[in-house]
C-alpha cells in the first residue's frame, strides 16, 4: 500500500506513513456488545477514521486472532467465526468455520490480498472485516472479485469489480457492514427535527478494487448512496402512530438497548407498546439476571405470561405480562433443572407454545435440540425433554433458530442454520418426518394456518423455501421442498445486481417469514435491502415490497380493529416499530401499486425514557428490535384459546367474528 495518494484530505495525518508499521497480528474480541461484536478496540487506522471498530488491516501472511475467552467480555453465549466474504482464489485454509457453536478462540492466517469478512452463523449480524493489504499496491486492497458465502448457486464469485466499476450488490453489502458495525450509523428516529439527515459514514481511506484506485472510500460510498441512488442523505422523517386505536399490546425485543444496571455486553430490554394509544409503557431489562439480548416472545394461552428467550445467553424467562415482573428464570445450561437431562440449550432463540397441551418449545440455536417445557399451575414451566432436530444424531449440529408450530400442536418446523436444512417434526408419533435442504443459513419459518405448507427463510440464500406441510393439499410428502421463491439474485428479475436497477419486489438477508393468521400472505423482513416483502400464498410469488429500515428483521401479525390484521415489523439498526396495514380493505389481494398496495398505518418510536420498570436506559435507545409479539395472540389455533370472560373489553370480545375463526368454521363462544 502506498499511502501517499490515499487521501488528499487527510494528507496531514499521513506524514511519515511510509514508516507505518503493520500490526503483526490483528485481534478481534468476539463478544455480545451491540455493534462491536467483533471488536478490534480501535476505530482508526494510521490515524484515519474508520467509523467502525470491526475492521482490521494486515499484510499478507499475517495471523488474525478471534478471542472469546479473554477479558471481562468473555462470552457466555456460543458463537462461530465463519468466513462470509473472501477474495476469489483464497486458500481453503483462510476460509475458517466451525461445525459446532462454541466459546473458543480461533486463529487464521490470511494470505490473499483483499477483503475478508467473518460472521457468526448463529447471530449473523456479528461481523468483522480484515483487509489483507499488499504493500506494493496503491490503496488498501479490497480485491477485484470477492466471493460471498451463499451467493447465487452456493459459493460463487461475487464481483466487486465488473468492467472496472463496483457493482450495486457489492456496494450494498459494504454499506450493510458499516451500518451494522457502527452504532453511529444506525437510523435514530429521535433525531427527526425536519432537517437532520440519515447519512452513514465509511472509512476515509483510499482503497484498491482489483486495480481501480478509489482515493476515499467514504466519499465514493456517499456519492453512490446519497447522490446517485438517493437511498441515504434523506431527512429523517418524523413518525406518526396509526390514527386508529389498536387492540391489546405489542411486545418488542429491543435487544441492543444499554441499561445502567448491566455491563454493555449484557444488552437488551423488552419494550411494551400499548396499542390503544400506541404508547411505549414499559421497558424490562432484568438487570439482576443480566438478561443478554432478549430475542423473541410468545404468550401463555391465557395471555397472562410472556416467555422471553435470551439469545446471547442460556436462559428462558417467564414474565408477568401485566406487571412486567419476573416469575421464573430457567437457566438451560447452568441451572439445576437441566442436570438430570445431561443436555444443554445454549443461545435459546425462539419460543412458541403447543396449542393442544400449552407446552412451551424453545429452539436451542447453540445446540442441536428444541427443549420442551410443561406448564405448571401458577404459570411456571418445567423442562420435559430435549428433542433432537437432527436425523443423524452423530452429524453436524442443526442449530435450530426460529421454529414454528402447527395450528393443532401436532407439528413443528425448524430452520437449521448450521446444516442448511429444515426439520419437520410430528408430535403424534414423536418422529422427525423429514429433514430437507432449504438454502444457505435458514433462520426462520412460518406455517400455513392449516399446516398445509411451511415457509423457510434462507438468510444467506436470498430465498424463501416453500415446504410441504403435515397436511398437504397438493401431492407432496410432508417436509419436502415444493419450491424456492427467489428474493434477489438467482431468478428474481426485479433486481440488476450490477446497476442496482429495481423493477419490483426484492429482499436480501431475509429474516422472519410468518404467515398471516388467515393464511393469505407470508411477510418477510429483509436486513440487506431494508425492505418488507409480501408473498401471496395462493401463487407463492412476491406481490409487493415496502420500504423498511436498516436491519429490517422481525414480523408478526396482530388484530386490526374491526377485522383483518396488521403486520408489525421491527428493525435492528433503526428505532421504530412499523405498523403495516398490508391489506387495508381485507380483500385478500395485495399489489405493488394501486388501491390494493400495502400502507404503512404508522410507526412507534421505541426509544422512551422514564418507563423502565427495573432499570434505566442509557444507550442505543430503542435499537436492536428483533422478536415481536402481539397480544392477544390471534394465530389460528391460538386465538380459539383466548380466555372468555370480561365481555366486550376482553381480548376475545374485541375481536371480529372472522378473527376468532381465521380460516372459517365454527366461531367459538366468547362468553361475557
Ligand atoms: Cu453469535
XYZ file of C-alpha atoms and ligand atoms in Angstrom:
673
model
C 0.000 0.000 0.000
C 1.242 3.405 -0.915
C -0.356 5.913 1.387
C 0.920 8.974 -0.414
C -2.170 9.270 -2.564
C -4.626 7.789 -0.154
C -6.410 10.928 0.766
C -5.526 14.469 -0.046
C -7.990 15.471 2.650
C -6.056 13.620 5.300
C -2.625 14.291 3.869
C -1.523 15.998 7.043
C -2.235 12.885 9.006
C -0.221 10.780 6.671
C 3.205 12.319 7.111
C 5.557 9.547 7.927
C 3.069 6.999 6.806
C 5.716 5.083 4.943
C 7.113 4.118 8.301
C 3.710 2.862 9.306
C 4.118 -0.477 10.982
C 1.587 -3.127 10.129
C 0.204 -4.987 13.052
C 1.883 -8.364 13.027
C -1.409 -9.765 14.215
C -4.875 -8.312 14.498
C -7.132 -9.402 17.311
C -10.896 -9.334 17.461
C -12.650 -9.754 20.771
C -15.770 -11.706 19.869
C -18.392 -10.640 22.386
C -22.025 -9.627 22.909
C -21.741 -5.809 22.850
C -24.103 -4.311 20.254
C -22.316 -3.051 17.141
C -18.919 -4.159 18.436
C -19.399 -7.921 18.273
C -16.016 -8.433 16.600
C -14.078 -5.693 18.332
C -10.548 -4.552 17.436
C -10.797 -1.883 20.126
C -9.874 0.863 17.669
C -11.869 2.876 15.161
C -8.877 4.386 13.364
C -6.144 3.113 11.107
C -2.935 5.125 10.881
C -4.856 7.992 12.426
C -7.569 7.842 9.782
C -11.190 7.428 10.895
C -12.581 4.006 10.001
C -16.007 4.640 11.580
C -16.046 1.072 12.856
C -14.242 -0.978 15.496
C -14.726 -4.139 13.463
C -12.174 -3.589 10.694
C -8.513 -4.544 10.830
C -5.746 -4.090 8.267
C -2.957 -6.656 7.993
C -0.385 -7.690 5.449
C -0.327 -10.972 3.530
C 0.705 -13.855 5.767
C -0.353 -12.167 8.997
C -2.399 -14.011 11.537
C -5.715 -12.798 12.842
C -6.922 -13.891 16.229
C -10.503 -14.131 17.434
C -10.834 -14.413 21.200
C -13.925 -15.343 23.150
C -12.395 -16.317 26.467
C -10.196 -13.372 27.374
C -11.079 -10.349 29.459
C -14.249 -9.110 31.103
C -16.272 -9.599 27.953
C -15.592 -13.336 27.698
C -18.790 -14.713 26.252
C -21.437 -16.785 27.959
C -23.146 -17.400 24.635
C -21.844 -19.604 21.872
C -20.731 -18.259 18.529
C -18.933 -19.295 15.384
C -16.243 -17.461 13.439
C -17.055 -18.217 9.828
C -15.699 -16.822 6.567
C -18.525 -14.850 4.921
C -16.723 -12.888 2.186
C -13.274 -13.595 0.793
C -11.191 -12.739 -2.258
C -11.629 -15.159 -5.142
C -8.671 -17.520 -5.155
C -8.288 -17.588 -1.381
C -6.698 -20.687 0.012
C -9.126 -23.103 1.740
C -7.128 -22.600 4.944
C -8.325 -18.989 5.013
C -11.997 -19.996 4.998
C -12.443 -20.874 8.627
C -15.709 -22.218 10.026
C -16.806 -24.485 12.858
C -19.343 -27.277 12.848
C -20.239 -26.582 16.446
C -21.297 -23.391 18.132
C -18.526 -22.660 20.604
C -16.861 -20.305 23.057
C -13.364 -20.993 21.817
C -10.601 -18.808 20.418
C -9.672 -19.037 16.759
C -6.673 -18.170 14.649
C -6.431 -17.760 10.906
C -3.515 -16.908 8.680
C -4.676 -14.665 5.843
C -2.584 -14.734 2.715
C -4.741 -13.498 -0.122
C -4.919 -9.703 -0.527
C -8.421 -8.300 -0.409
C -11.422 -8.047 1.867
C -12.137 -10.927 4.222
C -15.327 -10.713 6.291
C -16.177 -13.066 9.146
C -19.607 -13.749 10.597
C -21.191 -15.663 13.445
C -23.595 -18.185 11.907
C -25.801 -18.089 14.995
C -26.090 -14.311 15.207
C -25.393 -13.234 11.637
C -25.245 -9.517 12.445
C -21.968 -10.234 14.247
C -19.402 -9.173 11.645
C -15.691 -8.471 11.500
C -13.638 -7.496 8.462
C -9.966 -7.772 7.668
C -8.293 -6.058 4.754
C -5.235 -8.028 3.712
C -3.235 -5.299 2.071
C -0.476 -5.831 -0.425
C 2.024 -3.063 0.424
C 3.088 -2.737 -3.208
C -0.300 -1.577 -4.493
C -1.914 1.777 -4.097
C -4.686 1.969 -1.529
C -5.964 -0.684 0.829
C -6.782 -3.782 -1.192
C -10.453 -4.676 -1.138
C -9.843 -7.009 -4.047
C -11.267 -7.493 -7.502
C -13.525 -10.499 -7.277
C -14.918 -11.373 -3.909
C -16.858 -14.481 -3.004
C -19.911 -14.325 -0.761
C -20.863 -17.429 1.187
C -24.234 -18.418 -0.185
C -24.133 -16.279 -3.280
C -26.258 -17.467 -6.170
C -25.966 -21.190 -6.662
C -23.972 -21.642 -3.499
C -20.497 -20.216 -3.250
C -19.811 -18.341 -6.460
C -17.915 -15.186 -7.357
C -19.403 -12.011 -6.070
C -17.764 -9.328 -8.141
C -16.897 -6.022 -6.624
C -15.477 -5.025 -9.955
C -17.104 -5.553 -13.292
C -15.567 -3.680 -16.183
C -13.747 -1.585 -13.641
C -16.928 -0.384 -11.906
C -18.099 -1.567 -8.492
C -21.401 -3.406 -8.654
C -24.515 -2.390 -6.767
C -24.746 -5.637 -4.839
C -21.161 -5.380 -3.606
C -21.656 -1.777 -2.528
C -24.864 -2.700 -0.725
C -23.082 -5.420 1.205
C -20.268 -2.994 2.090
C -22.843 -0.423 3.191
C -24.553 -3.020 5.353
C -21.244 -3.907 7.022
C -20.518 -0.305 8.001
C -24.062 0.237 9.280
C -24.124 -2.982 11.298
C -20.761 -2.382 12.968
C -21.169 1.285 13.893
C -23.968 2.410 16.239
C -23.455 5.974 14.950
C -24.630 4.682 11.570
C -27.935 3.429 12.941
C -31.068 5.342 11.944
C -32.195 7.255 15.007
C -35.769 8.473 14.709
C -35.448 10.528 17.889
C -33.267 12.871 15.818
C -36.114 13.759 13.446
C -36.274 17.543 13.566
C -37.137 18.388 9.981
C -33.537 18.862 8.850
C -31.390 16.057 10.300
C -30.478 13.512 7.643
C -29.538 9.858 7.716
C -26.096 9.561 6.136
C -23.915 6.565 7.075
C -20.153 7.102 7.172
C -17.348 4.864 5.918
C -13.569 4.624 6.313
C -11.858 7.692 4.962
C -9.156 5.671 3.259
C -8.012 5.051 -0.271
C -8.938 1.604 -1.497
C -7.989 -0.549 -4.416
C -10.733 -2.521 -6.139
C -8.756 -5.019 -8.169
C -6.629 -2.350 -9.808
C -9.106 0.528 -9.712
C -7.927 3.067 -7.155
C -10.597 4.913 -5.189
C -8.983 7.755 -3.246
C -11.595 7.972 -0.476
C -13.979 5.131 0.263
C -16.233 7.371 2.352
C -16.621 9.904 -0.432
C -17.204 7.194 -3.013
C -19.802 5.353 -0.953
C -21.645 8.526 -0.011
C -21.546 9.681 -3.602
C -23.138 6.422 -4.669
C -25.805 6.050 -1.981
C -26.598 9.734 -1.478
C -26.087 11.399 -4.845
C -26.669 8.588 -7.304
C -29.170 6.308 -5.571
C -30.838 8.701 -3.083
C -31.004 5.827 -0.599
C -29.125 7.858 2.042
C -28.781 11.535 2.831
C -32.519 11.977 3.213
C -34.223 13.834 6.050
C -35.167 11.548 8.956
C -38.943 11.561 8.886
C -40.963 12.383 11.997
C -43.085 9.376 12.953
C -46.818 9.243 13.426
C -48.577 6.456 15.281
C -51.509 4.841 13.470
C -54.556 7.087 13.546
C -56.717 4.140 14.549
C -56.715 2.723 18.044
C -55.297 -0.795 18.126
C -56.074 -3.843 20.245
C -54.002 -5.084 23.182
C -50.232 -4.754 23.325
C -47.190 -5.258 21.182
C -44.062 -6.644 22.839
C -40.757 -5.850 21.139
C -37.286 -7.128 21.987
C -35.117 -4.021 21.815
C -32.056 -6.193 22.106
C -29.333 -3.543 21.808
C -30.570 -1.109 24.460
C -27.992 -0.492 27.175
C -29.097 -0.009 30.755
C -27.346 1.288 33.840
C -27.698 -1.990 35.713
C -25.948 -4.220 33.185
C -22.488 -4.102 31.560
C -22.696 -3.297 27.848
C -22.031 -6.913 26.899
C -25.388 -7.777 28.500
C -27.679 -5.527 26.447
C -31.362 -5.661 25.825
C -34.793 -4.790 27.095
C -38.347 -5.833 26.394
C -40.347 -2.835 25.210
C -44.110 -2.901 25.674
C -46.298 -0.802 23.370
C -49.911 -0.247 24.410
C -51.966 -0.402 21.235
C -54.956 1.675 22.232
C -52.839 4.831 22.189
C -49.608 3.406 20.664
C -47.530 4.495 23.651
C -44.423 2.762 24.977
C -45.487 1.881 28.520
C -42.801 -0.435 29.906
C -39.205 -1.448 29.478
C -37.954 -4.546 31.252
C -34.196 -5.173 31.385
C -33.822 -7.869 34.067
C -30.569 -6.371 35.428
C -30.234 -8.876 38.258
C -30.430 -11.758 35.819
C -28.203 -9.914 33.351
C -30.588 -10.726 30.525
C -28.377 -10.812 27.452
C -30.019 -9.974 24.123
C -33.608 -10.950 24.799
C -34.676 -12.097 21.376
C -38.176 -13.479 20.966
C -41.504 -13.934 22.775
C -44.658 -15.941 22.950
C -47.578 -15.762 25.381
C -49.286 -18.313 27.547
C -52.759 -19.149 26.268
C -54.463 -17.086 28.968
C -52.180 -14.218 27.839
C -51.002 -13.782 31.448
C -47.373 -14.793 30.953
C -44.786 -13.787 28.422
C -41.997 -16.209 27.560
C -38.721 -14.471 26.712
C -35.628 -16.100 25.237
C -32.058 -14.957 25.911
C -30.305 -15.400 22.590
C -26.765 -14.466 23.675
C -27.141 -16.424 26.849
C -28.616 -19.505 28.378
C -31.955 -18.653 29.967
C -35.662 -18.661 29.314
C -37.622 -16.098 31.314
C -41.280 -16.132 32.302
C -42.673 -12.630 32.783
C -45.959 -11.475 34.285
C -47.490 -9.647 31.352
C -49.481 -7.188 33.433
C -46.786 -6.092 35.854
C -43.630 -6.903 33.914
C -42.322 -8.757 36.959
C -40.115 -11.808 36.574
C -41.908 -15.044 37.509
C -39.168 -17.520 36.681
C -35.711 -17.816 35.166
C -34.709 -21.222 33.852
C -31.005 -21.399 33.105
C -30.806 -24.042 30.404
C -27.067 -24.591 30.748
C -26.099 -23.983 34.367
C -29.443 -24.392 36.109
C -30.252 -27.342 38.369
C -33.225 -28.145 36.139
C -31.062 -29.335 33.245
C -28.736 -31.564 35.276
C -30.833 -34.709 35.127
C -31.158 -34.475 31.373
C -27.431 -34.267 30.757
C -28.185 -31.804 27.965
C -27.884 -28.074 27.432
C -29.655 -25.371 25.466
C -27.249 -22.607 24.513
C -28.401 -19.401 22.863
C -32.150 -20.116 23.112
C -33.594 -18.293 20.116
C -37.339 -18.568 19.546
C -40.215 -19.732 21.686
C -43.761 -20.850 20.897
C -46.449 -22.820 22.674
C -48.149 -26.022 21.625
C -51.852 -25.362 21.156
C -53.150 -28.690 22.431
C -51.009 -29.028 25.562
C -49.896 -25.484 26.480
C -46.350 -26.839 26.428
C -43.603 -24.422 25.511
C -40.900 -25.107 22.909
C -37.622 -23.249 22.587
C -35.089 -23.631 19.774
C -31.559 -24.178 21.063
C -29.570 -22.226 18.498
C -26.227 -23.153 20.031
C -27.061 -26.856 20.176
C -28.973 -29.495 18.269
C -32.323 -29.604 20.016
C -35.639 -27.986 20.777
C -36.330 -28.032 24.504
C -39.873 -28.767 25.653
C -41.420 -27.445 28.867
C -44.609 -28.396 30.676
C -46.685 -25.559 32.063
C -47.444 -25.925 35.756
C -50.176 -24.445 37.959
C -49.415 -20.785 38.520
C -47.704 -20.384 35.173
C -44.215 -21.672 35.904
C -42.514 -24.039 33.498
C -40.678 -27.323 33.971
C -38.385 -28.966 31.419
C -39.932 -32.132 29.979
C -37.406 -33.200 27.338
C -34.856 -32.157 24.729
C -35.972 -33.084 21.199
C -33.111 -33.645 18.709
C -33.694 -31.947 15.370
C -31.058 -33.929 13.532
C -31.984 -37.237 11.931
C -28.371 -38.268 12.050
C -27.503 -37.525 15.633
C -23.829 -38.021 15.038
C -23.731 -35.441 12.278
C -23.381 -31.686 12.450
C -25.336 -29.697 14.990
C -28.522 -28.419 13.405
C -28.567 -25.188 15.460
C -32.314 -24.525 15.066
C -33.244 -20.858 15.200
C -36.882 -19.736 14.702
C -39.219 -22.718 14.651
C -42.965 -22.579 14.055
C -45.737 -24.748 15.458
C -48.791 -26.203 13.742
C -52.273 -24.813 14.452
C -53.258 -28.056 16.241
C -49.992 -28.600 18.062
C -49.171 -31.685 16.020
C -46.219 -30.426 14.013
C -43.187 -28.205 14.296
C -40.780 -26.961 11.658
C -37.251 -25.742 12.376
C -34.777 -23.804 10.250
C -31.408 -25.401 10.915
C -28.861 -22.684 10.428
C -25.793 -24.909 10.564
C -26.960 -27.761 8.351
C -28.769 -25.628 5.762
C -31.950 -27.619 6.084
C -35.291 -27.773 7.815
C -36.749 -30.423 10.102
C -40.467 -31.233 10.141
C -41.349 -32.882 13.441
C -44.534 -34.857 14.123
C -45.861 -34.741 17.687
C -48.385 -37.521 17.073
C -45.706 -40.143 16.602
C -42.850 -38.124 18.085
C -40.744 -38.573 14.981
C -38.871 -36.445 12.509
C -40.945 -36.687 9.332
C -38.229 -35.226 7.177
C -35.090 -33.122 7.198
C -34.655 -31.440 3.838
C -32.140 -28.986 2.422
C -33.523 -25.481 2.017
C -30.752 -22.970 1.382
C -27.808 -21.215 2.978
C -28.300 -20.322 6.638
C -32.031 -20.904 7.124
C -33.054 -18.723 10.049
C -36.829 -18.508 10.382
C -40.041 -20.271 9.455
C -43.773 -19.753 9.091
C -46.693 -22.132 8.689
C -49.999 -22.033 6.932
C -52.889 -21.942 9.429
C -53.950 -25.439 8.316
C -50.380 -26.887 8.295
C -50.600 -27.443 4.544
C -47.389 -25.606 3.655
C -44.460 -24.121 5.502
C -42.083 -21.285 4.648
C -38.367 -21.217 5.449
C -36.309 -18.041 5.184
C -32.741 -18.685 3.963
C -30.766 -15.714 5.271
C -27.735 -16.097 3.006
C -29.548 -17.931 0.229
C -31.794 -14.966 -0.568
C -34.698 -17.362 -0.943
C -37.857 -18.412 0.816
C -38.310 -22.183 0.556
C -41.884 -23.404 0.379
C -42.085 -26.767 2.126
C -44.748 -29.445 2.159
C -46.651 -29.320 5.452
C -48.020 -32.023 7.715
C -51.432 -31.923 5.990
C -50.618 -31.132 2.356
C -53.293 -30.021 -0.080
C -51.179 -30.877 -3.089
C -49.303 -34.060 -3.931
C -46.156 -33.766 -1.813
C -44.501 -35.579 1.039
C -44.539 -33.720 4.365
C -41.227 -31.941 4.834
C -40.250 -31.939 1.144
C -39.357 -28.741 -0.627
C -42.044 -27.581 -3.061
C -40.227 -24.575 -4.493
C -37.903 -21.670 -3.778
C -39.090 -18.101 -4.065
C -36.088 -16.030 -5.071
C -35.766 -12.688 -3.332
C -32.722 -11.239 -5.037
C -30.027 -12.931 -7.039
C -30.995 -16.199 -8.684
C -34.139 -15.888 -10.765
C -35.587 -12.647 -9.460
C -35.518 -10.317 -12.449
C -36.681 -7.358 -10.359
C -33.078 -6.552 -9.490
C -29.991 -5.911 -11.583
C -27.058 -6.616 -9.258
C -24.698 -4.607 -11.451
C -26.619 -1.370 -11.975
C -28.881 -1.691 -8.969
C -31.975 -1.094 -11.089
C -35.068 -2.271 -9.198
C -38.301 -3.007 -11.062
C -40.301 -4.931 -8.468
C -40.162 -6.586 -5.043
C -36.720 -7.613 -3.761
C -35.309 -8.763 -0.457
C -31.984 -9.996 0.848
C -30.662 -11.364 4.147
C -34.291 -12.256 4.851
C -35.176 -12.955 8.450
C -38.666 -13.671 9.797
C -41.354 -15.023 7.476
C -44.641 -15.610 9.325
C -47.869 -16.451 7.530
C -50.895 -14.272 8.269
C -53.451 -15.904 10.602
C -55.885 -16.312 7.707
C -53.162 -17.920 5.580
C -53.286 -15.416 2.746
C -49.808 -13.871 2.913
C -46.302 -14.594 4.159
C -44.354 -11.448 5.030
C -40.572 -11.063 5.408
C -38.256 -8.528 6.982
C -35.075 -8.163 4.888
C -31.890 -6.904 6.527
C -29.714 -6.283 3.453
C -32.226 -4.468 1.278
C -34.095 -2.805 4.150
C -37.371 -3.959 2.665
C -40.511 -5.786 3.674
C -41.565 -8.361 1.077
C -45.026 -9.873 0.735
C -45.724 -13.312 -0.741
C -49.233 -14.283 -1.834
C -49.593 -17.869 -0.610
C -52.057 -18.760 -3.361
C -49.420 -18.328 -6.050
C -46.306 -18.377 -3.848
C -44.955 -15.339 -5.639
C -43.751 -11.957 -4.453
C -46.552 -9.431 -4.877
C -45.289 -6.317 -3.109
C -42.362 -4.651 -1.380
C -42.498 -1.896 1.241
C -39.529 0.225 2.307
C -38.355 -0.736 5.787
C -35.315 0.321 7.821
C -31.681 -0.785 8.080
C -31.598 -4.252 9.581
C -35.277 -4.975 8.896
C -35.895 -8.160 10.861
C -38.997 -9.133 12.819
C -42.540 -9.613 11.563
C -45.612 -10.736 13.434
C -49.331 -10.325 12.968
C -51.843 -8.756 15.325
C -55.531 -7.996 15.197
C -56.646 -4.878 13.401
C -59.718 -3.233 14.900
C -62.890 -4.304 13.062
C -61.229 -7.194 11.260
C -58.139 -8.045 9.320
C -54.573 -7.918 10.581
C -51.653 -5.591 10.933
C -48.130 -6.829 10.303
C -45.832 -5.395 12.975
C -42.284 -5.020 11.697
C -39.055 -4.350 13.611
C -35.548 -3.357 12.546
C -32.273 -3.823 14.349
C -30.484 -0.685 13.190
C -33.391 1.747 13.473
C -35.545 2.505 16.487
C -39.085 2.410 15.235
C -41.786 -0.233 15.022
C -43.648 -0.177 11.720
C -47.371 -0.898 11.753
C -48.085 -2.225 8.276
C -51.650 -2.304 7.005
C -50.698 -4.689 4.237
C -54.243 -5.435 3.029
C -56.184 -2.397 4.143
C -59.508 -3.429 2.586
C -59.046 -7.027 3.771
C -59.955 -8.416 0.362
C -57.072 -10.868 0.248
C -55.445 -9.015 -2.649
C -52.157 -7.146 -2.333
C -50.445 -5.439 -5.266
C -47.399 -3.192 -5.509
C -49.372 -0.153 -6.664
C -52.965 0.988 -6.798
C -55.760 0.632 -4.237
C -54.505 -2.780 -3.051
C -50.983 -1.550 -2.303
C -49.821 -2.031 1.300
C -49.957 1.049 3.524
C -47.783 1.936 6.494
C -50.514 2.827 9.006
C -47.981 4.436 11.296
C -44.923 3.778 13.401
C -43.935 3.881 17.036
C -40.531 5.227 18.076
C -39.250 2.640 20.535
C -36.921 4.969 22.439
C -38.595 6.288 25.566
C -37.168 7.430 28.865
C -38.837 7.021 32.208
C -40.696 3.786 31.552
C -38.048 1.318 32.704
C -39.611 -0.768 35.433
C -36.380 -2.317 36.672
C -33.534 -0.314 35.109
C -32.618 2.952 33.381
C -31.931 3.046 29.655
C -28.577 4.683 28.983
C -27.671 3.899 25.368
C -28.706 2.557 21.955
C -32.180 3.795 22.812
C -34.905 1.806 21.090
C -32.407 -0.100 18.930
C -31.907 -3.760 18.158
C -35.577 -4.580 17.714
C -35.996 -8.205 16.672
C -38.616 -10.505 18.198
C -42.098 -9.095 18.234
C -45.355 -10.462 19.620
C -48.836 -9.032 19.550
C -51.137 -9.695 22.490
C -53.741 -11.107 22.075
C -52.257 -13.942 20.059
C -54.539 -14.208 17.044
C -52.979 -17.063 15.073
C -55.281 -19.905 14.093
C -55.313 -22.466 16.881
C -54.200 -19.957 19.490
C -56.960 -17.381 19.006
C -59.543 -20.038 19.888
C -57.735 -20.488 23.225
C -58.207 -16.897 24.353
C -59.974 -16.804 27.699
C -63.626 -15.969 27.646
C -64.998 -13.617 30.225
C -64.687 -9.891 30.586
C -67.302 -9.188 27.933
C -66.620 -6.735 25.149
C -63.500 -5.407 26.846
C -61.823 -8.832 26.897
C -59.308 -9.686 24.215
C -61.811 -12.132 22.755
C -64.623 -9.580 22.905
C -62.592 -7.034 20.949
C -62.058 -9.363 18.009
C -64.281 -9.543 14.947
C -66.031 -12.853 14.287
C -63.710 -13.678 11.386
C -60.661 -13.068 13.579
C -61.946 -15.605 16.103
C -62.091 -18.221 13.360
C -59.348 -17.172 10.931
C -59.842 -19.889 8.310
C -63.582 -20.400 8.740
C -65.551 -22.981 10.639
C -67.325 -22.597 13.942
C -66.795 -19.338 15.755
C -66.000 -20.259 19.323
C -68.079 -18.610 22.035
C -66.726 -15.568 23.805
C -68.826 -15.540 26.909
C -69.493 -12.283 28.731
Cu -23.031 -15.257 17.721
